[in-house]
Coordinates of C-alpha atoms in Angstrom, one line a residue:
M176 CA 87.3 -7.4 -30.6
A177 CA 90.8 -6.1 -29.6
G178 CA 91.8 -2.6 -30.3
T179 CA 89.8 0.1 -28.6
G180 CA 92.1 3.0 -29.2
F181 CA 95.5 4.1 -30.3
A182 CA 98.5 1.9 -30.2
D183 CA 100.4 3.4 -27.3
G184 CA 99.3 6.9 -28.5
V185 CA 102.4 7.1 -30.7
A186 CA 102.4 8.8 -34.1
I187 CA 103.3 6.4 -37.0
S188 CA 104.2 6.7 -40.7
E189 CA 103.5 4.7 -43.8
D190 CA 105.2 4.9 -47.2
A191 CA 102.9 4.9 -50.3
F192 CA 105.1 3.2 -52.8
A193 CA 104.7 4.1 -56.5
K194 CA 103.1 1.2 -58.5
I195 CA 104.8 0.3 -61.7
N196 CA 103.0 -1.8 -64.4
L197 CA 106.0 -3.6 -65.9
A198 CA 103.4 -5.2 -68.3
L199 CA 99.7 -4.7 -68.8
H200 CA 97.6 -6.9 -71.1
V201 CA 94.0 -6.1 -71.8
T202 CA 92.3 -9.5 -72.3
G203 CA 88.6 -8.7 -72.3
Q204 CA 85.7 -6.6 -70.9
R205 CA 83.0 -7.5 -68.5
S206 CA 79.3 -6.7 -69.0
D207 CA 79.5 -4.0 -66.4
G208 CA 82.2 -2.2 -68.4
Y209 CA 85.2 -3.1 -66.4
H210 CA 88.2 -4.3 -68.5
L211 CA 89.8 -7.6 -67.8
L212 CA 93.6 -7.2 -67.3
E213 CA 96.6 -9.3 -66.7
M214 CA 99.5 -7.2 -65.1
L215 CA 103.0 -7.7 -63.9
V216 CA 103.4 -5.1 -61.2
T217 CA 106.2 -3.9 -59.0
F218 CA 106.7 -1.1 -56.6
T219 CA 109.5 1.5 -56.1
R220 CA 111.0 3.0 -53.0
S221 CA 110.0 6.4 -54.2
G222 CA 106.5 7.5 -53.4
D223 CA 104.3 9.5 -51.0
R224 CA 104.4 9.4 -47.2
L225 CA 101.6 9.5 -44.7
D226 CA 101.9 10.3 -41.0
F227 CA 99.2 9.5 -38.5
A228 CA 98.7 10.8 -34.9
P229 CA 95.9 10.9 -32.3
A230 CA 93.8 14.1 -32.4
D231 CA 90.8 15.7 -30.8
T232 CA 89.0 15.9 -34.1
D233 CA 89.8 14.5 -37.5
E234 CA 92.4 16.5 -39.4
F235 CA 93.8 16.1 -42.9
H236 CA 96.8 18.0 -44.2
I237 CA 98.6 17.8 -47.5
S238 CA 102.1 18.9 -48.3
G239 CA 104.8 17.9 -50.8
R240 CA 105.7 18.8 -54.4
F241 CA 102.3 17.9 -55.8
G242 CA 100.3 18.7 -52.7
G243 CA 98.8 21.8 -54.2
A244 CA 97.0 19.8 -56.9
L245 CA 95.0 18.0 -54.1
A246 CA 94.3 21.1 -52.0
S247 CA 90.7 21.5 -53.2
D248 CA 90.0 17.7 -53.3
G249 CA 88.1 17.8 -50.0
G250 CA 86.2 14.7 -49.1
T251 CA 86.8 13.0 -52.4
N252 CA 90.4 12.2 -51.5
L253 CA 90.9 8.4 -51.4
V254 CA 92.8 8.8 -48.1
L255 CA 89.7 10.2 -46.4
K256 CA 87.5 7.5 -48.1
A257 CA 89.8 4.8 -46.7
R258 CA 89.7 6.3 -43.2
D259 CA 85.9 6.5 -43.2
A260 CA 85.5 3.0 -44.6
L261 CA 87.9 1.5 -42.1
R262 CA 86.3 3.4 -39.3
L263 CA 82.8 2.1 -40.3
A264 CA 84.1 -1.5 -40.4
I265 CA 85.7 -1.2 -37.0
G266 CA 82.5 0.2 -35.6
D267 CA 80.5 -2.6 -37.1
A268 CA 82.9 -5.1 -35.4
G269 CA 82.4 -3.3 -32.0
G270 CA 85.7 -1.5 -31.9
A271 CA 86.8 2.1 -31.6
A272 CA 88.4 4.3 -34.2
P273 CA 89.1 7.7 -32.5
P274 CA 89.8 11.0 -34.3
V275 CA 93.1 11.1 -36.1
S276 CA 95.3 13.6 -37.8
I277 CA 96.6 12.5 -41.2
Q278 CA 99.5 14.3 -43.0
L279 CA 100.0 13.4 -46.6
C280 CA 103.3 14.4 -48.2
K281 CA 102.4 14.2 -52.0
D282 CA 105.6 13.7 -54.0
L283 CA 104.2 11.6 -56.8
P284 CA 102.6 13.3 -59.8
I285 CA 98.8 13.3 -59.9
A286 CA 96.9 10.9 -62.3
S287 CA 100.2 9.6 -63.8
G288 CA 99.7 5.9 -64.1
I289 CA 101.8 4.9 -61.1
G290 CA 98.9 4.4 -58.6
G291 CA 99.5 7.5 -56.5
G292 CA 96.0 7.9 -55.1
S293 CA 95.5 4.1 -54.7
A294 CA 98.9 3.8 -53.0
D295 CA 97.9 6.6 -50.6
A296 CA 94.6 4.9 -49.8
A297 CA 96.4 1.6 -49.2
A298 CA 99.0 3.3 -46.9
A299 CA 96.1 4.9 -45.0
L300 CA 94.5 1.5 -44.4
R301 CA 97.9 0.0 -43.3
G302 CA 98.7 3.0 -41.1
L303 CA 95.3 3.3 -39.4
M304 CA 95.1 -0.4 -38.7
R305 CA 98.4 0.0 -36.9
L306 CA 97.4 3.2 -35.1
W307 CA 94.0 2.0 -34.1
G308 CA 95.2 -1.6 -33.3
T309 CA 92.5 -3.2 -35.4
P310 CA 92.9 -6.9 -36.2
L311 CA 90.1 -7.0 -38.7
P312 CA 89.8 -10.2 -40.9
A313 CA 91.9 -10.1 -44.1
E314 CA 88.7 -10.5 -46.1
T315 CA 87.2 -7.4 -44.5
I316 CA 90.3 -5.3 -45.4
D317 CA 90.3 -6.8 -48.9
A318 CA 86.7 -5.8 -49.4
I319 CA 87.3 -2.3 -48.3
A320 CA 90.3 -2.1 -50.6
I321 CA 88.5 -3.2 -53.8
K322 CA 85.6 -0.8 -53.1
L323 CA 88.1 2.1 -53.0
G324 CA 89.5 1.2 -56.4
A325 CA 90.8 -1.7 -58.5
D326 CA 94.5 -0.7 -57.8
V327 CA 94.1 -0.5 -54.0
P328 CA 94.4 -4.3 -53.3
M329 CA 97.7 -4.3 -55.2
C330 CA 99.0 -1.3 -53.4
L331 CA 97.9 -2.8 -50.1
A332 CA 100.3 -5.7 -50.8
S333 CA 103.1 -3.4 -52.2
R334 CA 105.2 -6.2 -53.4
P335 CA 106.0 -7.7 -56.8
L336 CA 102.9 -9.5 -58.1
I337 CA 100.7 -10.6 -61.0
A338 CA 97.2 -9.2 -60.9
R339 CA 94.3 -10.5 -63.0
G340 CA 90.6 -9.8 -63.4
I341 CA 90.1 -6.1 -62.6
G342 CA 93.1 -6.3 -60.3
E343 CA 91.6 -8.2 -57.5
R344 CA 93.2 -11.7 -58.2
I345 CA 96.7 -11.3 -56.9
E346 CA 99.6 -13.7 -57.1
T347 CA 102.9 -12.8 -55.4
V348 CA 106.1 -13.0 -57.6
R349 CA 109.0 -13.8 -55.2
D350 CA 111.9 -14.0 -57.7
L351 CA 111.5 -10.6 -59.4
P352 CA 114.9 -8.8 -59.0
V353 CA 115.5 -5.3 -57.8
F354 CA 115.6 -2.9 -60.8
A355 CA 117.4 0.5 -60.8
M356 CA 114.9 2.7 -62.5
V357 CA 114.2 6.3 -63.6
L358 CA 110.5 7.4 -63.5
A359 CA 109.7 10.1 -66.1
N360 CA 106.6 12.1 -66.6
P361 CA 106.0 15.2 -68.7
L362 CA 103.5 16.5 -66.2
K363 CA 100.6 16.4 -68.6
G364 CA 97.5 14.4 -68.0
V365 CA 96.1 11.7 -70.2
S366 CA 92.5 10.5 -69.8
T367 CA 92.3 6.8 -68.8
P368 CA 88.8 6.4 -70.1
E369 CA 89.9 7.8 -73.4
V370 CA 92.9 5.6 -73.6
F371 CA 90.7 2.5 -73.1
R372 CA 88.2 3.8 -75.6
R373 CA 90.9 4.0 -78.2
L374 CA 92.1 0.5 -77.8
A375 CA 92.1 -1.3 -81.2
T376 CA 91.0 -4.5 -79.6
K377 CA 90.0 -5.5 -76.0
T378 CA 90.7 -9.2 -76.4
N379 CA 94.5 -9.3 -76.5
G380 CA 96.8 -12.2 -75.7
A381 CA 97.3 -13.2 -72.1
L382 CA 100.3 -12.4 -69.9
A383 CA 102.8 -15.3 -69.9
I384 CA 106.2 -15.6 -68.3
V385 CA 108.4 -17.8 -70.5
P386 CA 110.6 -20.2 -68.5
G387 CA 114.3 -19.8 -69.0
L388 CA 114.3 -16.2 -70.0
S389 CA 116.0 -13.4 -68.0
W390 CA 113.6 -11.0 -66.5
L391 CA 114.6 -8.3 -69.0
D392 CA 114.0 -10.6 -71.9
A393 CA 110.7 -11.7 -70.3
L394 CA 109.6 -8.1 -70.1
R395 CA 110.5 -7.6 -73.8
S396 CA 108.1 -10.5 -74.6
M397 CA 105.2 -8.7 -72.8
R398 CA 103.3 -5.5 -73.6
N399 CA 101.5 -2.5 -72.3
D400 CA 98.4 -2.6 -74.4
L401 CA 97.5 0.9 -73.3
E402 CA 100.7 2.5 -74.6
P403 CA 99.8 2.9 -78.3
P404 CA 96.5 4.8 -77.6
A405 CA 98.2 6.8 -74.9
R406 CA 101.0 7.8 -77.3
A407 CA 98.4 8.9 -79.8
L408 CA 96.7 11.1 -77.3
L409 CA 100.0 12.6 -75.8
P410 CA 103.0 12.7 -78.1
E411 CA 105.3 13.6 -75.1
I412 CA 105.1 9.9 -74.1
A413 CA 107.1 9.0 -77.2
E414 CA 109.5 11.9 -76.6
I415 CA 110.2 11.0 -73.0
S416 CA 110.6 7.3 -73.8
D417 CA 113.3 8.3 -76.4
M418 CA 115.0 10.5 -73.9
L419 CA 115.3 7.5 -71.4
R420 CA 116.8 5.3 -74.2
D421 CA 119.2 8.1 -75.2
Q422 CA 120.5 8.1 -71.6
G423 CA 121.3 4.4 -71.7
A424 CA 118.1 2.7 -70.4
L425 CA 118.2 -1.1 -71.0
F426 CA 114.4 -1.2 -71.2
V427 CA 111.7 1.5 -71.5
R428 CA 107.9 1.2 -71.2
M429 CA 104.9 3.3 -70.2
S430 CA 103.3 2.4 -66.8
G431 CA 99.6 1.9 -66.5
S432 CA 97.5 4.3 -68.7
G433 CA 100.3 6.9 -68.6
A434 CA 101.9 9.3 -68.8
T435 CA 104.7 8.0 -66.6
C436 CA 107.3 6.0 -68.4
F437 CA 110.1 4.0 -66.7
G438 CA 113.6 3.2 -67.8
I439 CA 115.5 0.3 -66.3
F440 CA 119.2 1.0 -65.9
A441 CA 122.3 -1.2 -65.1
G442 CA 122.5 0.2 -61.6
M443 CA 121.6 3.1 -59.3
A444 CA 124.7 5.1 -60.3
E445 CA 123.6 5.0 -63.9
A446 CA 120.0 5.8 -63.0
Q447 CA 121.0 8.8 -60.9
A448 CA 123.3 10.1 -63.7
A449 CA 120.5 9.7 -66.2
R450 CA 118.1 11.6 -64.0
Q451 CA 120.5 14.5 -63.7
A452 CA 121.0 14.6 -67.4
L453 CA 117.3 14.5 -68.1
L454 CA 116.5 17.3 -65.6
G455 CA 119.1 19.4 -67.4
K456 CA 117.2 18.9 -70.6
R457 CA 113.7 19.3 -69.2
P458 CA 113.8 20.8 -65.7
D459 CA 110.0 21.4 -65.9
W460 CA 109.3 17.6 -66.2
Y461 CA 109.3 14.9 -63.5
F462 CA 112.3 12.6 -63.3
E463 CA 113.1 10.4 -60.3
A464 CA 115.9 7.8 -59.8
T465 CA 114.8 4.9 -57.6
E466 CA 114.9 1.2 -57.2
T467 CA 112.1 -1.4 -57.0
L468 CA 111.3 -3.6 -54.0
A469 CA 112.4 -7.2 -54.1
G470 CA 109.8 -10.0 -53.9
D471 CA 111.1 -11.0 -50.4
D472 CA 111.5 -7.4 -49.1
D473 CA 109.7 -7.0 -45.8
D474 CA 110.6 -3.3 -45.5
R475 CA 107.2 -1.8 -46.3
R476 CA 107.3 1.2 -44.0

């Protein structure tokens, strides 16, 4: 196997892009308890950042606006689980995975429905594969990703896609346009298991993209089946959605199981103006103006 050490001994960086569920349909439930989903997913240029460098011993440092919330996470952090799983696979293949220093700059809110931890784990896999020079088979990396979490394979791809099953069956969407967007979160948690538990039905209609519709109209024909139970658990979701609409958002929806909501705006100037106005109203909440990645965008770092 090629790759017995660091790639030129040079420190590298990886972006962990925020994952946005433009639509999320719950279509069933497996016998093992996992819910069957059909999701239209995109990623934004806003996110966390990971830096990797050779070290004498393994190190892990966390900074950023929300870094303090992870300070006591210890070995449960998905970045460390990704490092250890990849190192084990490399060892099994006869390669070397020397000690590494990892710096996580945590700028995304924790447990907020935009895949922060999963995006970090995926960025760790991408970054360490580059740093260690490890050409592992794609199926090996995919197996590691799905064991880390259902969202990790999507975040590993970090491009517009449709995901089905528990998130492991992925189909790239190449014609999804770039959206100017404001991400909004009241910085209050909502329990994902409780959201699923409160679903009125777990056998909802499938995701379908109707030919001939604009993408905004197509989004309006889709749903996030988790939004109604999440709103019942956390009234701020409705409040923050109304605030986005009041600032001129063309389309508003909750992402994932919440509590982050996104508003699509006509352009980045409008999104940035909306963010400033929203921060003026609620400086204690999270608002971020960003844009999504295009389906053919190869800038993933």
